[in-house]
mmCIF file of C-alpha atoms in Angstrom:
data_model
loop_
_atom_site.group_PDB
_atom_site.id
_atom_site.type_symbol
_atom_site.label_atom_id
_atom_site.label_comp_id
_atom_site.label_asym_id
_atom_site.label_seq_id
_atom_site.Cartn_x
_atom_site.Cartn_y
_atom_site.Cartn_z
ATOM 1 C CA MET A 956 7.716 -11.056 22.373
ATOM 2 C CA LYS A 957 5.180 -8.857 20.641
ATOM 3 C CA LEU A 958 5.039 -6.738 23.562
ATOM 4 C CA TRP A 959 8.758 -6.306 23.364
ATOM 5 C CA ARG A 960 8.634 -5.514 19.768
ATOM 6 C CA LYS A 961 6.280 -2.413 20.535
ATOM 7 C CA MET A 962 8.328 -1.155 23.157
ATOM 8 C CA LEU A 963 11.543 -1.276 20.669
ATOM 9 C CA LEU A 964 10.185 1.987 19.305
ATOM 10 C CA SER A 965 12.273 3.461 22.181
ATOM 11 C CA LEU A 966 15.349 1.784 21.144
ATOM 12 C CA THR A 967 15.060 2.184 17.482
ATOM 13 C CA VAL A 968 13.042 5.280 16.488
ATOM 14 C CA SER A 969 14.242 8.685 17.294
ATOM 15 C CA ALA A 970 12.344 10.661 20.060
ATOM 16 C CA SER A 971 11.412 13.139 17.219
ATOM 17 C CA LEU A 972 9.212 10.367 15.666
ATOM 18 C CA LEU A 973 7.640 9.729 18.985
ATOM 19 C CA THR A 974 6.620 13.453 19.395
ATOM 20 C CA ALA A 975 4.143 12.413 16.638
ATOM 21 C CA ALA A 976 2.128 11.269 19.415
ATOM 22 C CA SER A 977 1.781 14.836 20.763
ATOM 23 C CA VAL A 978 -0.038 16.141 17.819
ATOM 24 C CA PRO A 979 -3.075 13.846 18.342
ATOM 25 C CA ALA A 980 -2.878 13.769 22.033
ATOM 26 C CA ALA A 981 -3.008 17.623 21.969
ATOM 27 C CA MET A 982 -6.002 17.570 19.842
ATOM 28 C CA ALA A 983 -7.648 14.673 21.858
ATOM 29 C CA ALA A 984 -7.075 16.010 25.336
ATOM 30 C CA PRO A 985 -5.114 19.301 25.668
ATOM 31 C CA GLN A 986 -3.014 19.501 28.591
ATOM 32 C CA PRO A 987 -1.317 22.393 30.478
ATOM 33 C CA ALA A 988 2.549 22.914 30.134
ATOM 34 C CA THR A 989 4.795 21.725 32.746
ATOM 35 C CA VAL A 990 8.031 23.631 33.610
ATOM 36 C CA LYS A 991 11.115 22.013 34.978
ATOM 37 C CA VAL A 992 14.263 23.688 36.355
ATOM 38 C CA ASN A 993 17.345 21.342 36.318
ATOM 39 C CA MET A 994 15.101 18.217 36.079
ATOM 40 C CA GLN A 995 13.004 19.504 38.971
ATOM 41 C CA LYS A 996 9.136 20.144 38.391
ATOM 42 C CA VAL A 997 8.088 23.900 39.403
ATOM 43 C CA ASN A 998 5.010 23.687 41.513
ATOM 44 C CA TYR A 999 2.651 26.541 40.462
ATOM 45 C CA GLY A 1000 -0.313 25.430 42.460
ATOM 46 C CA THR A 1001 -3.492 26.682 40.584
ATOM 47 C CA ASP A 1002 -1.538 29.207 38.486
ATOM 48 C CA ALA A 1003 -0.457 26.862 35.662
ATOM 49 C CA PRO A 1004 1.735 27.964 32.772
ATOM 50 C CA VAL A 1005 -0.269 28.360 29.606
ATOM 51 C CA ILE A 1006 0.515 28.522 25.862
ATOM 52 C CA SER A 1007 -0.722 31.422 23.884
ATOM 53 C CA GLU A 1008 0.380 31.801 20.341
ATOM 54 C CA LYS A 1009 3.243 29.237 20.588
ATOM 55 C CA THR A 1010 4.506 31.167 23.479
ATOM 56 C CA THR A 1011 4.773 29.373 26.939
ATOM 57 C CA LEU A 1012 3.596 32.055 29.682
ATOM 58 C CA VAL A 1013 4.487 31.423 33.338
ATOM 59 C CA PRO A 1014 3.544 33.106 36.585
ATOM 60 C CA LEU A 1015 6.500 35.665 36.986
ATOM 61 C CA ARG A 1016 7.112 35.459 40.635
ATOM 62 C CA SER A 1017 6.972 31.770 41.214
ATOM 63 C CA THR A 1018 9.364 31.086 38.170
ATOM 64 C CA LEU A 1019 11.931 33.772 39.483
ATOM 65 C CA LYS A 1020 11.872 32.178 42.863
ATOM 66 C CA ALA A 1021 12.527 28.732 41.244
ATOM 67 C CA LEU A 1022 15.303 30.239 39.260
ATOM 68 C CA ASP A 1023 16.600 31.890 42.388
ATOM 69 C CA ALA A 1024 16.238 35.571 40.898
ATOM 70 C CA GLU A 1025 14.363 38.467 42.424
ATOM 71 C CA LEU A 1026 11.972 40.766 40.965
ATOM 72 C CA THR A 1027 12.836 44.496 41.943
ATOM 73 C CA GLY A 1028 10.677 46.367 39.493
ATOM 74 C CA THR A 1029 8.289 46.533 36.611
ATOM 75 C CA THR A 1030 6.824 48.915 33.864
ATOM 76 C CA PRO A 1031 4.317 48.260 31.226
ATOM 77 C CA ASP A 1032 7.089 47.136 28.775
ATOM 78 C CA SER A 1033 9.988 46.020 31.038
ATOM 79 C CA ILE A 1034 11.016 44.020 34.080
ATOM 80 C CA THR A 1035 13.736 44.461 36.285
ATOM 81 C CA VAL A 1036 15.306 41.471 38.111
ATOM 82 C CA VAL A 1037 18.422 40.643 40.059
ATOM 83 C CA VAL A 1038 20.328 37.425 39.143
ATOM 84 C CA ASN A 1039 23.477 36.291 40.959
ATOM 85 C CA GLY A 1040 23.721 39.852 42.425
ATOM 86 C CA LYS A 1041 23.387 41.474 38.922
ATOM 87 C CA SER A 1042 20.601 43.739 38.062
ATOM 88 C CA ILE A 1043 19.165 42.982 34.658
ATOM 89 C CA THR A 1044 16.344 44.715 32.911
ATOM 90 C CA LEU A 1045 14.159 42.641 30.444
ATOM 91 C CA GLN A 1046 12.121 44.105 27.674
ATOM 92 C CA SER A 1047 8.719 42.135 27.967
ATOM 93 C CA LYS A 1048 5.249 42.992 28.487
ATOM 94 C CA LEU A 1049 3.475 41.489 31.534
ATOM 95 C CA THR A 1050 0.110 39.479 30.692
ATOM 96 C CA GLU A 1051 -2.327 39.530 33.539
ATOM 97 C CA ILE A 1052 -4.312 36.023 34.049
ATOM 98 C CA ASN A 1053 -6.730 35.734 36.919
ATOM 99 C CA GLY A 1054 -4.968 38.488 38.671
ATOM 100 C CA VAL A 1055 -1.464 36.810 38.396
ATOM 101 C CA ALA A 1056 1.317 38.574 36.051
ATOM 102 C CA TYR A 1057 2.767 36.126 33.605
ATOM 103 C CA VAL A 1058 5.673 36.495 31.193
ATOM 104 C CA PRO A 1059 7.315 34.540 28.451
ATOM 105 C CA VAL A 1060 9.416 31.664 29.926
ATOM 106 C CA ARG A 1061 12.176 31.935 27.511
ATOM 107 C CA ILE A 1062 12.799 35.679 28.193
ATOM 108 C CA ILE A 1063 13.601 34.986 31.920
ATOM 109 C CA GLY A 1064 15.172 31.672 31.521
ATOM 110 C CA ASP A 1065 17.726 33.289 29.166
ATOM 111 C CA ALA A 1066 18.411 36.116 31.405
ATOM 112 C CA ALA A 1067 18.854 33.801 34.305
ATOM 113 C CA GLY A 1068 21.545 31.902 32.612
ATOM 114 C CA TYR A 1069 19.347 28.732 31.554
ATOM 115 C CA SER A 1070 19.065 27.161 28.073
ATOM 116 C CA VAL A 1071 15.445 26.764 27.465
ATOM 117 C CA ARG A 1072 14.155 23.504 25.636
ATOM 118 C CA TRP A 1073 10.658 22.638 24.721
ATOM 119 C CA ASP A 1074 9.425 18.908 24.661
ATOM 120 C CA ALA A 1075 6.459 18.701 22.436
ATOM 121 C CA GLN A 1076 5.973 15.176 23.515
ATOM 122 C CA THR A 1077 5.476 15.857 27.300
ATOM 123 C CA ARG A 1078 4.413 19.558 26.836
ATOM 124 C CA THR A 1079 7.458 20.394 29.139
ATOM 125 C CA VAL A 1080 9.753 23.295 29.311
ATOM 126 C CA GLN A 1081 13.245 22.287 30.405
ATOM 127 C CA LEU A 1082 15.451 24.988 31.823
ATOM 128 C CA VAL A 1083 18.935 23.858 32.360
ATOM 129 C CA SER A 1084 21.760 26.122 33.743
ATOM 130 C CA THR A 1085 24.461 26.469 31.287
ATOM 131 C CA SER A 1086 27.164 28.105 33.273
ATOM 132 C CA PRO A 1087 28.236 27.810 37.016
ATOM 133 C CA GLY A 1088 27.232 30.716 39.162
ATOM 134 C CA LEU A 1089 24.328 31.540 36.814
ATOM 135 C CA GLY A 1090 20.712 30.999 37.871
ATOM 136 C CA GLY A 1091 21.495 30.228 41.555
ATOM 137 C CA THR A 1092 20.408 26.729 41.235
ATOM 138 C CA GLU A 1093 23.073 24.727 39.017
ATOM 139 C CA ALA A 1094 22.518 21.315 37.511
ATOM 140 C CA PRO A 1095 22.488 18.343 40.087
ATOM 141 C CA VAL A 1096 25.913 17.341 40.926
ATOM 142 C CA ALA A 1097 26.586 13.707 39.687
ATOM 143 C CA GLU A 1098 26.601 11.104 42.546
ATOM 144 C CA ALA A 1099 29.655 8.991 43.207
ATOM 145 C CA SER A 1100 27.907 5.964 41.884
ATOM 146 C CA GLN A 1101 26.917 5.665 38.366
ATOM 147 C CA THR A 1102 23.635 4.081 37.448
ATOM 148 C CA GLY A 1103 23.944 2.225 34.310
ATOM 149 C CA ARG A 1104 26.615 0.422 31.755
ATOM 150 C CA GLY A 1105 24.601 1.059 28.698
ATOM 151 C CA PHE A 1106 25.884 0.294 25.468
ATOM 152 C CA MET A 1107 29.119 1.757 23.828
ATOM 153 C CA TRP A 1108 31.564 0.791 21.264
ATOM 154 C CA GLU A 1109 34.778 2.306 19.896
ATOM 155 C CA VAL A 1110 36.016 2.227 16.269
ATOM 156 C CA GLN A 1111 39.432 3.830 15.312
ATOM 157 C CA SER A 1112 40.733 3.941 11.685
ATOM 158 C CA ASN A 1113 42.762 6.423 9.581
ATOM 159 C CA GLY A 1114 43.377 8.652 12.448
ATOM 160 C CA ASN A 1115 39.571 9.052 13.353
ATOM 161 C CA THR A 1116 37.707 7.742 16.271
ATOM 162 C CA VAL A 1117 33.896 6.947 16.372
ATOM 163 C CA TYR A 1118 32.192 6.311 19.727
ATOM 164 C CA LEU A 1119 28.794 4.272 19.110
ATOM 165 C CA VAL A 1120 26.362 4.639 21.969
ATOM 166 C CA GLY A 1121 23.091 2.944 22.245
ATOM 167 C CA SER A 1122 20.136 5.171 23.364
ATOM 168 C CA MET A 1123 17.063 4.880 25.146
ATOM 169 C CA HIS A 1124 14.817 7.442 23.339
ATOM 170 C CA LEU A 1125 12.859 7.473 26.499
ATOM 171 C CA ALA A 1126 14.050 7.418 29.907
ATOM 172 C CA ASP A 1127 13.992 8.924 33.433
ATOM 173 C CA LYS A 1128 16.430 10.571 35.957
ATOM 174 C CA SER A 1129 17.242 7.207 37.387
ATOM 175 C CA PHE A 1130 19.579 6.554 34.193
ATOM 176 C CA TYR A 1131 21.641 9.403 35.403
ATOM 177 C CA PRO A 1132 24.500 10.124 36.011
ATOM 178 C CA LEU A 1133 26.058 8.071 33.127
ATOM 179 C CA ARG A 1134 29.221 6.191 33.780
ATOM 180 C CA LYS A 1135 32.328 8.284 33.381
ATOM 181 C CA GLU A 1136 33.338 6.541 30.109
ATOM 182 C CA TYR A 1137 30.425 8.255 28.271
ATOM 183 C CA GLU A 1138 31.416 11.768 29.436
ATOM 184 C CA GLU A 1139 34.950 11.378 29.017
ATOM 185 C CA ALA A 1140 34.469 10.252 25.413
ATOM 186 C CA PHE A 1141 31.914 13.033 24.710
ATOM 187 C CA ALA A 1142 34.328 15.560 26.092
ATOM 188 C CA LYS A 1143 36.790 14.858 23.230
ATOM 189 C CA ALA A 1144 34.424 14.724 20.409
ATOM 190 C CA ASP A 1145 34.437 17.053 17.589
ATOM 191 C CA HIS A 1146 30.967 16.099 16.362
ATOM 192 C CA LEU A 1147 27.740 14.612 17.868
ATOM 193 C CA GLY A 1148 25.891 12.118 15.461
ATOM 194 C CA VAL A 1149 22.230 11.419 16.117
ATOM 195 C CA GLU A 1150 19.432 9.874 14.167
ATOM 196 C CA VAL A 1151 17.571 13.361 14.244
ATOM 197 C CA ASP A 1152 18.069 16.562 16.196
ATOM 198 C CA ILE A 1153 15.138 16.288 18.177
ATOM 199 C CA SER A 1154 15.703 19.834 19.814
ATOM 200 C CA LYS A 1155 14.140 20.921 16.545
ATOM 201 C CA ALA A 1156 11.141 18.472 16.627
ATOM 202 C CA ALA A 1157 8.626 20.923 17.905
ATOM 203 C CA GLY A 1158 9.158 23.198 14.890
ATOM 204 C CA GLU A 1159 6.309 24.236 12.759
ATOM 205 C CA GLU A 1160 7.979 22.489 9.687
ATOM 206 C CA GLN A 1161 8.013 19.227 11.548
ATOM 207 C CA GLN A 1162 4.479 19.632 12.880
ATOM 208 C CA LYS A 1163 2.937 20.377 9.332
ATOM 209 C CA LEU A 1164 4.786 17.269 8.190
ATOM 210 C CA ILE A 1165 3.183 14.890 10.805
ATOM 211 C CA MET A 1166 -0.223 16.688 9.844
ATOM 212 C CA GLN A 1167 0.253 15.853 6.188
ATOM 213 C CA LEU A 1168 1.559 12.516 6.407
ATOM 214 C CA GLY A 1169 -0.270 11.353 9.453
ATOM 215 C CA MET A 1170 -3.761 12.441 8.534
ATOM 216 C CA TYR A 1171 -6.075 11.499 5.919
ATOM 217 C CA GLN A 1172 -6.522 13.908 3.073
ATOM 218 C CA ASP A 1173 -9.271 12.462 1.157
ATOM 219 C CA GLY A 1174 -12.089 12.885 3.590
ATOM 220 C CA SER A 1175 -12.017 9.368 4.906
ATOM 221 C CA THR A 1176 -11.241 8.653 8.657
ATOM 222 C CA LEU A 1177 -9.579 5.933 10.728
ATOM 223 C CA LYS A 1178 -12.888 4.186 11.127
ATOM 224 C CA ASP A 1179 -12.917 3.656 7.322
ATOM 225 C CA HIS A 1180 -9.688 2.079 7.256
ATOM 226 C CA ILE A 1181 -9.478 -0.501 10.190
ATOM 227 C CA SER A 1182 -11.934 -3.296 11.253
ATOM 228 C CA SER A 1183 -14.698 -2.607 13.625
ATOM 229 C CA GLU A 1184 -12.906 -4.634 16.176
ATOM 230 C CA THR A 1185 -9.739 -2.628 16.131
ATOM 231 C CA TYR A 1186 -11.731 0.435 16.245
ATOM 232 C CA THR A 1187 -13.761 -0.554 19.161
ATOM 233 C CA LYS A 1188 -10.522 -1.659 21.177
ATOM 234 C CA LEU A 1189 -8.954 1.676 20.303
ATOM 235 C CA GLY A 1190 -11.855 3.620 21.549
ATOM 236 C CA ASP A 1191 -11.987 1.798 24.939
ATOM 237 C CA ILE A 1192 -8.469 2.593 25.458
ATOM 238 C CA LEU A 1193 -8.899 6.265 24.655
ATOM 239 C CA GLU A 1194 -11.956 6.374 27.006
ATOM 240 C CA LYS A 1195 -9.459 4.910 29.798
ATOM 241 C CA ASN A 1196 -7.324 8.015 29.073
ATOM 242 C CA LYS A 1197 -10.395 10.390 29.315
ATOM 243 C CA MET A 1198 -10.274 10.967 25.586
ATOM 244 C CA LYS A 1199 -13.217 10.786 23.155
ATOM 245 C CA ARG A 1200 -13.594 7.482 21.283
ATOM 246 C CA ASP A 1201 -13.372 9.286 17.911
ATOM 247 C CA ALA A 1202 -10.467 11.536 18.959
ATOM 248 C CA LEU A 1203 -7.920 9.770 16.623
ATOM 249 C CA ASP A 1204 -10.406 9.591 13.694
ATOM 250 C CA PRO A 1205 -8.487 12.279 11.626
ATOM 251 C CA PHE A 1206 -5.143 10.071 11.867
ATOM 252 C CA LYS A 1207 -3.894 6.983 10.139
ATOM 253 C CA PRO A 1208 -3.268 3.726 12.003
ATOM 254 C CA TRP A 1209 0.599 4.338 12.488
ATOM 255 C CA VAL A 1210 0.187 7.439 14.263
ATOM 256 C CA ALA A 1211 -2.566 5.958 16.558
ATOM 257 C CA GLU A 1212 0.123 3.021 17.201
ATOM 258 C CA VAL A 1213 2.755 5.315 18.194
ATOM 259 C CA MET A 1214 0.442 7.488 20.424
ATOM 260 C CA ILE A 1215 -0.957 4.273 22.415
ATOM 261 C CA SER A 1216 2.596 2.806 22.631
ATOM 262 C CA THR A 1217 3.694 5.978 24.504
ATOM 263 C CA LEU A 1218 1.089 6.398 26.800
ATOM 264 C CA LYS A 1219 1.882 3.864 29.397
ATOM 265 C CA PRO A 1220 5.641 4.687 29.377
ATOM 266 C CA MET A 1221 4.768 8.446 30.030
ATOM 267 C CA GLU A 1222 2.475 7.570 32.878
ATOM 268 C CA ALA A 1223 5.411 5.418 34.280
ATOM 269 C CA GLY A 1224 7.564 8.477 34.094
ATOM 270 C CA TYR A 1225 9.586 7.839 30.987
ATOM 271 C CA GLU A 1226 10.192 11.010 29.135
ATOM 272 C CA ALA A 1227 11.805 11.836 25.717
ATOM 273 C CA SER A 1228 13.140 14.977 27.666
ATOM 274 C CA ALA A 1229 15.302 12.424 29.778
ATOM 275 C CA GLY A 1230 16.321 10.217 26.826
ATOM 276 C CA ILE A 1231 20.122 9.582 26.184
ATOM 277 C CA ASP A 1232 20.149 11.389 22.748
ATOM 278 C CA LEU A 1233 18.740 14.599 24.109
ATOM 279 C CA HIS A 1234 21.043 14.387 26.967
ATOM 280 C CA PHE A 1235 23.916 14.798 24.660
ATOM 281 C CA ILE A 1236 22.309 17.095 22.251
ATOM 282 C CA GLN A 1237 21.875 19.583 25.051
ATOM 283 C CA LYS A 1238 25.529 19.156 25.884
ATOM 284 C CA ALA A 1239 26.537 19.624 22.242
ATOM 285 C CA MET A 1240 24.642 22.854 22.294
ATOM 286 C CA GLU A 1241 26.362 23.939 25.271
ATOM 287 C CA ARG A 1242 29.998 23.079 23.863
ATOM 288 C CA LYS A 1243 28.886 24.520 20.429
ATOM 289 C CA ILE A 1244 30.016 21.308 18.496
ATOM 290 C CA PRO A 1245 28.168 20.380 15.494
ATOM 291 C CA VAL A 1246 25.209 17.952 15.610
ATOM 292 C CA ILE A 1247 25.046 15.549 12.558
ATOM 293 C CA GLU A 1248 21.690 13.964 11.559
ATOM 294 C CA LEU A 1249 22.218 10.385 10.202
ATOM 295 C CA GLU A 1250 18.502 10.462 9.206
ATOM 296 C CA SER A 1251 15.794 13.003 9.021
ATOM 297 C CA TYR A 1252 12.461 13.692 10.566
ATOM 298 C CA GLU A 1253 10.848 13.261 7.122
ATOM 299 C CA SER A 1254 12.490 9.859 6.534
ATOM 300 C CA GLN A 1255 11.139 8.355 9.876
ATOM 301 C CA LEU A 1256 7.795 9.741 9.235
ATOM 302 C CA ASN A 1257 7.717 8.408 5.743
ATOM 303 C CA MET A 1258 8.963 4.816 6.916
ATOM 304 C CA PHE A 1259 5.893 4.539 9.079
ATOM 305 C CA ASN A 1260 3.639 6.034 6.438
ATOM 306 C CA ASN A 1261 4.725 3.804 3.821
ATOM 307 C CA PHE A 1262 3.843 0.599 5.923
ATOM 308 C CA SER A 1263 1.233 -1.616 4.200
ATOM 309 C CA LYS A 1264 -2.445 -0.881 5.402
ATOM 310 C CA GLN A 1265 -2.154 -4.620 6.650
ATOM 311 C CA LEU A 1266 1.041 -3.987 8.629
ATOM 312 C CA GLN A 1267 -0.323 -0.670 10.201
ATOM 313 C CA GLU A 1268 -3.389 -2.420 11.539
ATOM 314 C CA LYS A 1269 -1.367 -5.249 12.862
ATOM 315 C CA ASN A 1270 0.953 -3.138 14.643
ATOM 316 C CA LEU A 1271 -1.865 -0.996 16.135
ATOM 317 C CA ASN A 1272 -3.645 -4.170 17.298
ATOM 318 C CA THR A 1273 -0.510 -5.253 19.003
ATOM 319 C CA ALA A 1274 -0.151 -1.945 20.947
ATOM 320 C CA LEU A 1275 -3.798 -2.202 21.898
ATOM 321 C CA ASP A 1276 -3.742 -6.096 23.098
ATOM 322 C CA ASN A 1277 -0.735 -5.214 25.279
ATOM 323 C CA TYR A 1278 -1.548 -1.652 26.378
ATOM 324 C CA ASP A 1279 -1.849 -2.559 30.195
ATOM 325 C CA GLU A 1280 1.576 -4.293 30.060
ATOM 326 C CA MET A 1281 3.778 -1.579 28.432
ATOM 327 C CA GLY A 1282 4.825 0.190 31.796
ATOM 328 C CA THR A 1283 6.200 -3.083 33.079
ATOM 329 C CA ALA A 1284 7.982 -3.786 29.681
ATOM 330 C CA MET A 1285 9.449 -0.357 29.673
ATOM 331 C CA ASP A 1286 10.792 -1.042 33.214
ATOM 332 C CA GLN A 1287 12.316 -4.218 31.770
ATOM 333 C CA MET A 1288 14.061 -2.512 29.086
ATOM 334 C CA ALA A 1289 15.387 0.144 31.287
ATOM 335 C CA GLU A 1290 16.960 -2.562 33.452
ATOM 336 C CA MET A 1291 18.505 -4.173 30.359
ATOM 337 C CA TRP A 1292 20.107 -0.756 29.380
ATOM 338 C CA LYS A 1293 21.335 -0.009 32.786
ATOM 339 C CA THR A 1294 23.142 -3.600 33.058
ATOM 340 C CA GLY A 1295 24.379 -3.284 29.583
ATOM 341 C CA ASN A 1296 22.910 -6.653 28.804
ATOM 342 C CA ASP A 1297 23.976 -7.550 25.235
ATOM 343 C CA GLN A 1298 22.023 -10.865 25.101
ATOM 344 C CA ALA A 1299 18.924 -9.256 26.382
ATOM 345 C CA LEU A 1300 19.221 -6.535 23.674
ATOM 346 C CA LEU A 1301 19.920 -8.953 21.158
ATOM 347 C CA GLU A 1302 16.776 -10.874 22.004
ATOM 348 C CA PHE A 1303 14.508 -7.640 22.098
ATOM 349 C CA THR A 1304 16.017 -6.851 18.645
ATOM 350 C CA ASN A 1305 15.207 -10.221 17.186
ATOM 351 C CA THR A 1306 11.581 -9.801 17.955
ATOM 352 C CA MET A 1307 11.449 -7.550 14.657
ATOM 353 C CA SER A 1308 12.212 -10.652 12.566
ATOM 354 C CA ASP A 1309 8.720 -12.130 12.846
ATOM 355 C CA ASP A 1310 7.521 -9.609 10.150
ATOM 356 C CA ALA A 1311 9.816 -9.210 7.143
ATOM 357 C CA GLU A 1312 8.248 -5.849 5.978
ATOM 358 C CA TYR A 1313 8.706 -4.317 9.549
ATOM 359 C CA ASN A 1314 12.117 -5.645 10.161
ATOM 360 C CA GLN A 1315 13.510 -4.480 6.696
ATOM 361 C CA ALA A 1316 12.131 -0.970 7.307
ATOM 362 C CA MET A 1317 12.821 -0.524 10.943
ATOM 363 C CA LEU A 1318 16.088 -1.877 11.182
ATOM 364 C CA THR A 1319 17.887 -3.615 7.932
ATOM 365 C CA ASP A 1320 17.559 -0.488 5.518
ATOM 366 C CA ARG A 1321 18.342 2.034 8.073
ATOM 367 C CA ASN A 1322 21.157 0.153 9.751
ATOM 368 C CA ILE A 1323 22.890 -0.017 6.189
ATOM 369 C CA ASP A 1324 22.310 3.802 5.589
ATOM 370 C CA MET A 1325 23.875 4.681 9.039
ATOM 371 C CA ALA A 1326 26.656 2.203 8.968
ATOM 372 C CA ASN A 1327 27.697 3.588 5.601
ATOM 373 C CA LYS A 1328 27.621 7.054 6.951
ATOM 374 C CA ILE A 1329 29.790 5.993 9.977
ATOM 375 C CA ASP A 1330 32.170 4.491 7.412
ATOM 376 C CA GLY A 1331 32.600 7.795 5.828
ATOM 377 C CA TYR A 1332 33.322 9.488 8.984
ATOM 378 C CA LEU A 1333 36.115 6.735 9.625
ATOM 379 C CA LYS A 1334 37.589 7.344 6.049
ATOM 380 C CA ASN A 1335 37.433 11.213 5.625
ATOM 381 C CA GLY A 1336 41.037 11.642 7.109
ATOM 382 C CA ASN A 1337 40.261 14.725 9.173
ATOM 383 C CA LYS A 1338 41.746 13.044 12.441
ATOM 384 C CA GLU A 1339 38.568 13.765 14.207
ATOM 385 C CA GLU A 1340 36.410 12.207 16.905
ATOM 386 C CA TYR A 1341 32.657 11.336 16.422
ATOM 387 C CA PHE A 1342 30.297 10.691 19.150
ATOM 388 C CA ILE A 1343 27.255 8.668 17.601
ATOM 389 C CA VAL A 1344 24.149 8.241 19.720
ATOM 390 C CA VAL A 1345 21.217 6.178 17.897
ATOM 391 C CA GLY A 1346 18.704 3.704 19.187
ATOM 392 C CA ALA A 1347 20.362 0.710 21.044
ATOM 393 C CA GLY A 1348 18.078 -1.761 18.924
ATOM 394 C CA HIS A 1349 20.333 -0.768 15.756
ATOM 395 C CA TYR A 1350 23.399 -2.327 16.930
ATOM 396 C CA LEU A 1351 23.447 -6.009 17.410
ATOM 397 C CA GLY A 1352 22.484 -8.912 15.168
ATOM 398 C CA ASP A 1353 23.707 -9.892 11.606
ATOM 399 C CA GLN A 1354 22.372 -6.681 10.187
ATOM 400 C CA GLY A 1355 23.288 -4.574 13.115
ATOM 401 C CA ILE A 1356 25.628 -1.494 12.722
ATOM 402 C CA VAL A 1357 28.491 -3.377 14.793
ATOM 403 C CA GLN A 1358 28.442 -6.544 12.320
ATOM 404 C CA LEU A 1359 28.190 -4.161 9.306
ATOM 405 C CA LEU A 1360 31.262 -2.121 10.513
ATOM 406 C CA LYS A 1361 32.990 -5.457 11.081
ATOM 407 C CA ASN A 1362 32.069 -6.699 7.565
ATOM 408 C CA LYS A 1363 33.720 -3.715 6.216
ATOM 409 C CA GLY A 1364 37.019 -4.470 8.042
ATOM 410 C CA TYR A 1365 36.839 -2.341 11.029
ATOM 411 C CA ASP A 1366 37.641 -3.510 14.672
ATOM 412 C CA VAL A 1367 34.541 -2.669 16.814
ATOM 413 C CA VAL A 1368 35.484 -2.833 20.703
ATOM 414 C CA ARG A 1369 32.707 -3.020 23.426
ATOM 415 C CA LYS A 1370 33.523 -0.393 25.864
#
């Protein structure tokens, strides 16, 4: 049960918070960037992408081939390529690394008709084709069979409709295609609502915030704030992952906990870049509809930072003690989501209740705030449709969003 509670991070906390793990991970063991075109990883061989001054540089010829574009000419300050039969000149200087020409990925991605996203947690650049016929390689066509029921409810009032969707913040390609009811409801939506717009999570402001809140500012280190037993267990797992035992010394226990909790799921192939919320954020950007944040990056970070010293160490110990089983637990949660198993979701959610402080902050307070905002959307009289995607763990139980809306008099229908 305690293990399930740790995995509930992927059901209750926005993936923007999970990107907090990317900061200590990057400091502890920097990794090269990965590039994916429509969810398919580009194989660069020994010529890996590099990050220079916050810009991802990629081998020019290999990337153009992956985008089905052709290089026709270069000058010191420009590149000419043919995309879908059309010649385009791009203003960009080439950078030579070990005899290979590199170029900023965003420049050629944009020119080839792709949206370009950066996932800080997995250090992955996602290029997704935005229009048919551009880029040569279109997004994979949905299969005839649909992979998961998931969790969705519908609420109608005062001419407004709100769809409530339960997200898995970490997922993989096996979650897709979503069943048609999701896509049909989203196609009619005037607004997308999410916990936090995670497309902005890698921004400089957000990264500064995690450094300010997640690191000790008084000269002390993690070793000074947790027991020697906990510190030793943490060091053992860091060494397992080819990091130094003291790699997380600058960080508070809650940051170490989030990082440890994401290592095994990521190893098993679960990524924030495949999460249900990011899937719809990207679609909202393509449709150019507003993305509404029900919370904020700062509020989620502050929630963890405000946990008592005792709870922070307790949570870290739970993550450490169950580290080897987290991949399996994530598989179980993925199966729960795909089958839309309400009873299993409620059981997962109820594991929060073994600690009053944790349950109050992670679920109760946040659920009340989000339900109140949804209540406002239903009452505003604008005759609009809202597609709300928040962690699935927020919906069920006596203090879940579904029950809170029922308490306000709404008829909430499972779809």
